[in-house]
Short mmCIF file of C-alpha atoms and ligand atoms in Angstrom, two decimals:
data_model
loop_
_atom_site.label_atom_id
_atom_site.label_comp_id
_atom_site.label_asym_id
_atom_site.label_seq_id
_atom_site.Cartn_x
_atom_site.Cartn_y
_atom_site.Cartn_z
CA UNK A 277 9.05 -1.00 -30.60
CA UNK A 278 6.83 1.73 -29.31
CA UNK A 279 6.40 1.87 -25.59
CA UNK A 280 3.13 0.47 -24.32
CA UNK A 281 0.70 3.29 -23.99
CA UNK A 282 -1.85 3.43 -21.23
CA UNK A 283 -5.44 3.54 -22.42
CA UNK A 284 -8.26 4.97 -20.39
CA UNK A 285 -11.88 3.98 -20.82
CA UNK A 286 -14.92 5.21 -18.94
CA UNK A 287 -17.79 3.09 -17.75
CA UNK A 288 -20.53 2.64 -15.22
CA UNK A 289 -20.82 1.89 -11.53
CA UNK A 290 -23.55 -0.10 -9.84
CA UNK A 291 -24.31 -0.83 -6.24
CA UNK A 292 -23.98 -4.42 -5.05
CA UNK A 293 -25.06 -6.67 -2.22
CA UNK A 294 -22.65 -8.53 0.05
CA UNK A 295 -23.24 -12.20 0.78
CA UNK A 296 -20.98 -14.73 2.53
CA UNK A 297 -19.16 -15.75 -0.63
CA UNK A 298 -18.39 -12.16 -1.49
CA UNK A 299 -17.34 -11.47 2.08
CA UNK A 300 -14.73 -14.25 2.00
CA UNK A 301 -13.27 -12.73 -1.18
CA UNK A 302 -13.18 -9.31 0.51
CA UNK A 303 -11.49 -10.79 3.55
CA UNK A 304 -8.81 -12.27 1.31
CA UNK A 305 -7.85 -8.64 0.61
CA UNK A 306 -8.38 -7.05 4.02
CA UNK A 307 -5.95 -6.96 6.93
CA UNK A 308 -8.43 -8.39 9.39
CA UNK A 309 -11.78 -10.16 8.92
CA UNK A 310 -14.54 -7.68 8.15
CA UNK A 311 -18.23 -8.28 8.70
CA UNK A 312 -20.87 -7.47 6.08
CA UNK A 313 -21.94 -4.47 8.17
CA UNK A 314 -18.43 -3.03 8.01
CA UNK A 315 -18.12 -2.96 4.23
CA UNK A 316 -19.83 -1.14 1.40
CA UNK A 317 -19.60 -2.90 -1.94
CA UNK A 318 -20.25 -1.88 -5.52
CA UNK A 319 -19.69 -3.19 -9.03
CA UNK A 320 -17.91 -1.41 -11.83
CA UNK A 321 -18.62 -2.39 -15.43
CA UNK A 322 -15.12 -1.28 -16.36
CA UNK A 323 -14.86 -2.12 -20.06
CA UNK A 324 -16.31 -4.47 -22.65
CA UNK A 325 -15.68 -6.19 -25.97
CA UNK A 326 -17.71 -3.81 -28.13
CA UNK A 327 -16.14 -1.49 -30.69
CA UNK A 328 -15.99 1.91 -29.00
CA UNK A 329 -16.03 5.46 -30.35
CA UNK A 330 -12.30 5.21 -31.04
CA UNK A 331 -13.03 2.14 -33.18
CA UNK A 332 -11.19 -0.05 -30.73
CA UNK A 333 -12.33 -3.08 -28.78
CA UNK A 334 -10.99 -5.38 -26.10
CA UNK A 335 -11.35 -9.04 -27.16
CA UNK A 336 -12.69 -11.35 -24.45
CA UNK A 337 -9.24 -12.78 -23.74
CA UNK A 338 -7.92 -9.28 -23.00
CA UNK A 339 -10.82 -8.74 -20.58
CA UNK A 340 -10.00 -12.06 -18.87
CA UNK A 341 -6.39 -10.95 -18.44
CA UNK A 342 -7.51 -7.59 -17.04
CA UNK A 343 -9.71 -9.42 -14.52
CA UNK A 344 -6.65 -11.16 -13.06
CA UNK A 345 -4.60 -7.96 -13.02
CA UNK A 346 -7.25 -5.76 -11.41
CA UNK A 347 -7.94 -7.95 -8.37
CA UNK A 348 -6.42 -6.29 -5.31
CA UNK A 349 -5.96 -2.90 -6.99
CA UNK A 350 -7.13 0.29 -5.27
CA UNK A 351 -10.03 2.28 -6.66
CA UNK A 352 -9.03 5.93 -6.88
CA UNK A 353 -10.87 9.21 -7.08
CA UNK A 354 -10.24 11.34 -10.15
CA UNK A 355 -6.92 9.81 -11.21
CA UNK A 356 -4.94 10.93 -8.19
CA UNK A 357 -2.47 8.61 -6.55
CA UNK A 358 -2.55 10.39 -3.19
CA UNK A 359 -3.36 8.32 -0.11
CA UNK A 360 -6.57 10.22 0.51
CA UNK A 361 -7.91 9.27 -2.89
CA UNK A 362 -7.65 5.53 -2.27
CA UNK A 363 -11.17 4.97 -1.11
CA UNK A 364 -11.90 1.43 -2.22
CA UNK A 365 -10.32 -1.76 -3.48
CA UNK A 366 -11.11 -4.36 -6.13
CA UNK A 367 -11.65 -7.68 -4.35
CA UNK A 368 -12.79 -9.73 -7.33
CA UNK A 369 -13.18 -9.34 -11.07
CA UNK A 370 -14.80 -11.41 -13.79
CA UNK A 371 -15.92 -11.31 -17.40
CA UNK A 372 -19.72 -11.36 -17.55
CA UNK A 373 -22.43 -11.13 -20.21
CA UNK A 374 -23.37 -7.58 -21.11
CA UNK A 375 -26.98 -6.82 -20.23
CA UNK A 376 -28.96 -5.96 -23.35
CA UNK A 377 -26.14 -6.82 -25.76
CA UNK A 378 -26.49 -10.40 -27.09
CA UNK A 379 -23.07 -12.07 -27.09
CA UNK A 380 -21.41 -9.01 -25.56
CA UNK A 381 -18.91 -9.48 -22.75
CA UNK A 382 -17.87 -6.99 -20.08
CA UNK A 383 -15.29 -6.84 -17.35
CA UNK A 384 -16.98 -6.32 -13.98
CA UNK A 385 -14.84 -5.23 -11.03
CA UNK A 386 -16.30 -5.99 -7.60
CA UNK A 387 -15.11 -3.39 -5.10
CA UNK A 388 -15.43 -2.74 -1.40
CA UNK A 389 -14.72 0.07 0.97
CA UNK A 390 -14.80 0.02 4.75
CA UNK A 391 -17.69 1.90 6.29
CA UNK A 392 -15.49 4.43 8.04
CA UNK A 393 -16.36 7.98 8.96
CA UNK A 394 -13.80 9.23 6.40
CA UNK A 395 -15.56 7.27 3.62
CA UNK A 396 -19.10 8.34 4.53
CA UNK A 397 -19.22 11.15 1.95
CA UNK A 398 -17.98 8.88 -0.82
CA UNK A 399 -20.46 6.13 0.07
CA UNK A 400 -23.28 8.68 0.18
CA UNK A 401 -22.23 10.01 -3.22
CA UNK A 402 -22.30 6.49 -4.71
CA UNK A 403 -25.68 5.71 -3.14
CA UNK A 404 -27.08 9.00 -4.40
CA UNK A 405 -25.83 8.29 -7.92
CA UNK A 406 -23.41 11.22 -7.97
CA UNK A 407 -20.43 8.92 -8.36
CA UNK A 408 -21.61 6.39 -10.89
CA UNK A 409 -18.96 6.36 -13.57
CA UNK A 410 -15.47 5.04 -13.57
CA UNK A 411 -12.44 5.19 -15.78
CA UNK A 412 -9.80 2.53 -16.20
CA UNK A 413 -6.19 3.04 -17.18
CA UNK A 414 -4.75 -0.06 -18.86
CA UNK A 415 -1.98 -1.01 -21.26
CA UNK A 416 -2.04 -3.58 -24.04
CA UNK A 417 0.72 -4.96 -26.21
CA UNK A 418 -1.01 -4.97 -29.57
CA UNK A 419 -3.60 -2.99 -31.56
CA UNK A 420 -4.50 -5.33 -34.40
CA UNK A 421 -6.26 -3.99 -37.49
CA UNK A 422 -9.42 -5.98 -38.29
CA UNK A 423 -8.85 -5.56 -42.03
CA UNK A 424 -5.18 -6.45 -42.53
CA UNK A 425 -4.17 -7.96 -39.18
CA UNK A 426 -1.20 -5.64 -38.73
CA UNK A 427 -0.22 -4.63 -35.19
CA UNK A 428 -0.48 -0.85 -35.28
CA UNK A 429 1.68 -0.56 -32.18
CA UNK A 430 4.57 -1.68 -34.39
CA UNK A 431 3.64 0.04 -37.65
CA UNK A 432 0.58 2.05 -38.58
CA UNK A 433 -1.28 0.43 -41.47
CA UNK A 434 -3.22 2.25 -44.19
CA UNK A 435 -6.65 1.49 -42.71
CA UNK A 436 -8.66 3.97 -40.70
CA UNK A 437 -10.96 2.93 -37.87
CA UNK A 438 -14.64 3.25 -38.81
CA UNK A 439 -13.98 3.23 -42.56
CA UNK A 440 -15.44 0.47 -44.71
CA UNK A 441 -13.02 -1.63 -46.79
CA UNK A 442 -14.71 -4.01 -49.24
CA UNK A 443 -17.75 -4.23 -47.01
CA UNK A 444 -15.73 -4.67 -43.80
CA UNK A 445 -15.63 -1.98 -41.14
CA UNK A 446 -12.15 -1.35 -39.76
CA UNK A 447 -11.55 -1.47 -36.01
CA UNK A 448 -8.59 -2.33 -33.83
CA UNK A 449 -8.44 -5.26 -31.42
CA UNK A 450 -6.51 -4.35 -28.27
CA UNK A 451 -4.73 -7.60 -27.44
CA UNK A 452 -2.22 -8.81 -24.88
CA UNK A 453 -3.04 -7.20 -21.54
CA UNK A 454 0.24 -5.75 -20.28
CA UNK A 455 -0.79 -3.92 -17.14
CA UNK A 456 -3.61 -2.16 -15.38
CA UNK A 457 -2.69 1.19 -13.84
CA UNK A 458 -5.80 2.33 -12.12
CA UNK A 459 -9.54 2.38 -11.86
CA UNK A 460 -11.02 5.68 -10.74
CA UNK A 461 -14.44 6.83 -9.66
CA UNK A 462 -15.57 9.87 -11.60
CA UNK A 463 -18.12 12.45 -10.58
CA UNK A 464 -20.95 12.83 -13.08
CA UNK A 465 -21.03 16.31 -14.61
CA UNK A 466 -23.93 18.57 -13.64
CA UNK A 467 -25.28 18.48 -17.19
CA UNK A 468 -25.85 14.84 -18.08
CA UNK A 469 -24.55 15.21 -21.62
CA UNK A 470 -21.74 17.64 -20.85
CA UNK A 471 -18.23 16.69 -21.74
CA UNK A 472 -16.61 13.53 -22.84
CA UNK A 473 -17.49 10.29 -21.10
CA UNK A 474 -14.47 8.41 -22.38
CA UNK A 475 -10.95 9.64 -22.83
CA UNK A 476 -7.55 8.17 -23.37
CA UNK A 477 -4.18 9.02 -22.01
CA UNK A 478 -1.46 8.59 -24.59
CA UNK A 479 2.13 9.49 -23.81
CA UNK A 480 3.22 11.85 -21.07
CA UNK A 481 4.17 10.85 -17.57
CA UNK A 482 2.50 7.81 -16.14
CA UNK A 483 1.18 7.94 -12.59
CA UNK A 484 3.61 6.44 -10.10
CA UNK A 485 2.05 3.94 -7.72
CA UNK A 486 2.73 4.74 -4.07
CA UNK A 487 5.88 3.10 -2.75
CA UNK A 488 6.18 1.06 0.41
CA UNK A 489 3.26 0.01 2.59
CA UNK A 490 -0.07 0.88 1.05
CA UNK A 491 -1.33 4.03 2.77
CA UNK A 492 -4.98 3.14 2.23
CA UNK A 493 -4.58 -0.05 4.25
CA UNK A 494 -2.67 1.72 7.00
CA UNK A 495 -5.32 4.39 7.24
CA UNK A 496 -8.13 1.85 7.21
CA UNK A 497 -6.52 -0.20 9.93
CA UNK A 498 -5.95 2.92 12.00
CA UNK A 499 -9.59 3.94 11.66
CA UNK A 500 -10.77 0.46 12.55
CA UNK A 501 -8.62 0.51 15.66
CA UNK A 502 -10.04 3.87 16.63
CA UNK A 503 -13.57 2.65 16.10
CA UNK A 504 -13.03 -0.35 18.30
CA UNK A 505 -12.50 1.66 21.46
ZN1 ZN B 26 -4.94 -2.44 -41.57
#
């Protein structure tokens, strides 16, 4: 069986408000209770159940599985695993209706970052709309052809995504959430239409999560201690 390949999808970031319910979810992730004034929160529409430009889609069940796996994960900058890039964390995730797409479902990651001096530039960039896209790296167990039902992770079938077979358009359902590797904030290119807004990472070395105590938490705690005195 082929090894599970990480898939990366790009999506959008939105600012969010923090109420008491959200704050209790954040505090389930933080090392000490944080007040609403101490956290900056935002929402990431990470991926959805629509057929994408690669003629793939995540069924709702896959999105539900991703929601469980993403909670507690760090939000990175530009796919780096270095401690300095861990600016935010996913404190809750849920499948929601897609605005403007009847019946469409999307995975929304709710994220927070402490309002520390070291995060001020990142927060300003989000508020200014400079950092408003994200990419997710995920792995699924199956890629099921919509025409013949074959799992193309096991054996590639004769159907091509986007082609019409007896009136039915072929796409691949990405089923069986195996893991989530990362969610990263991405700077928007200077030219709005420049470059690719979705890419995938197939093969090659996978990023290695940091070992031992999570450096982001250590750094955050240190900064909070400094701020207290
Ligand atoms: Zn097929």
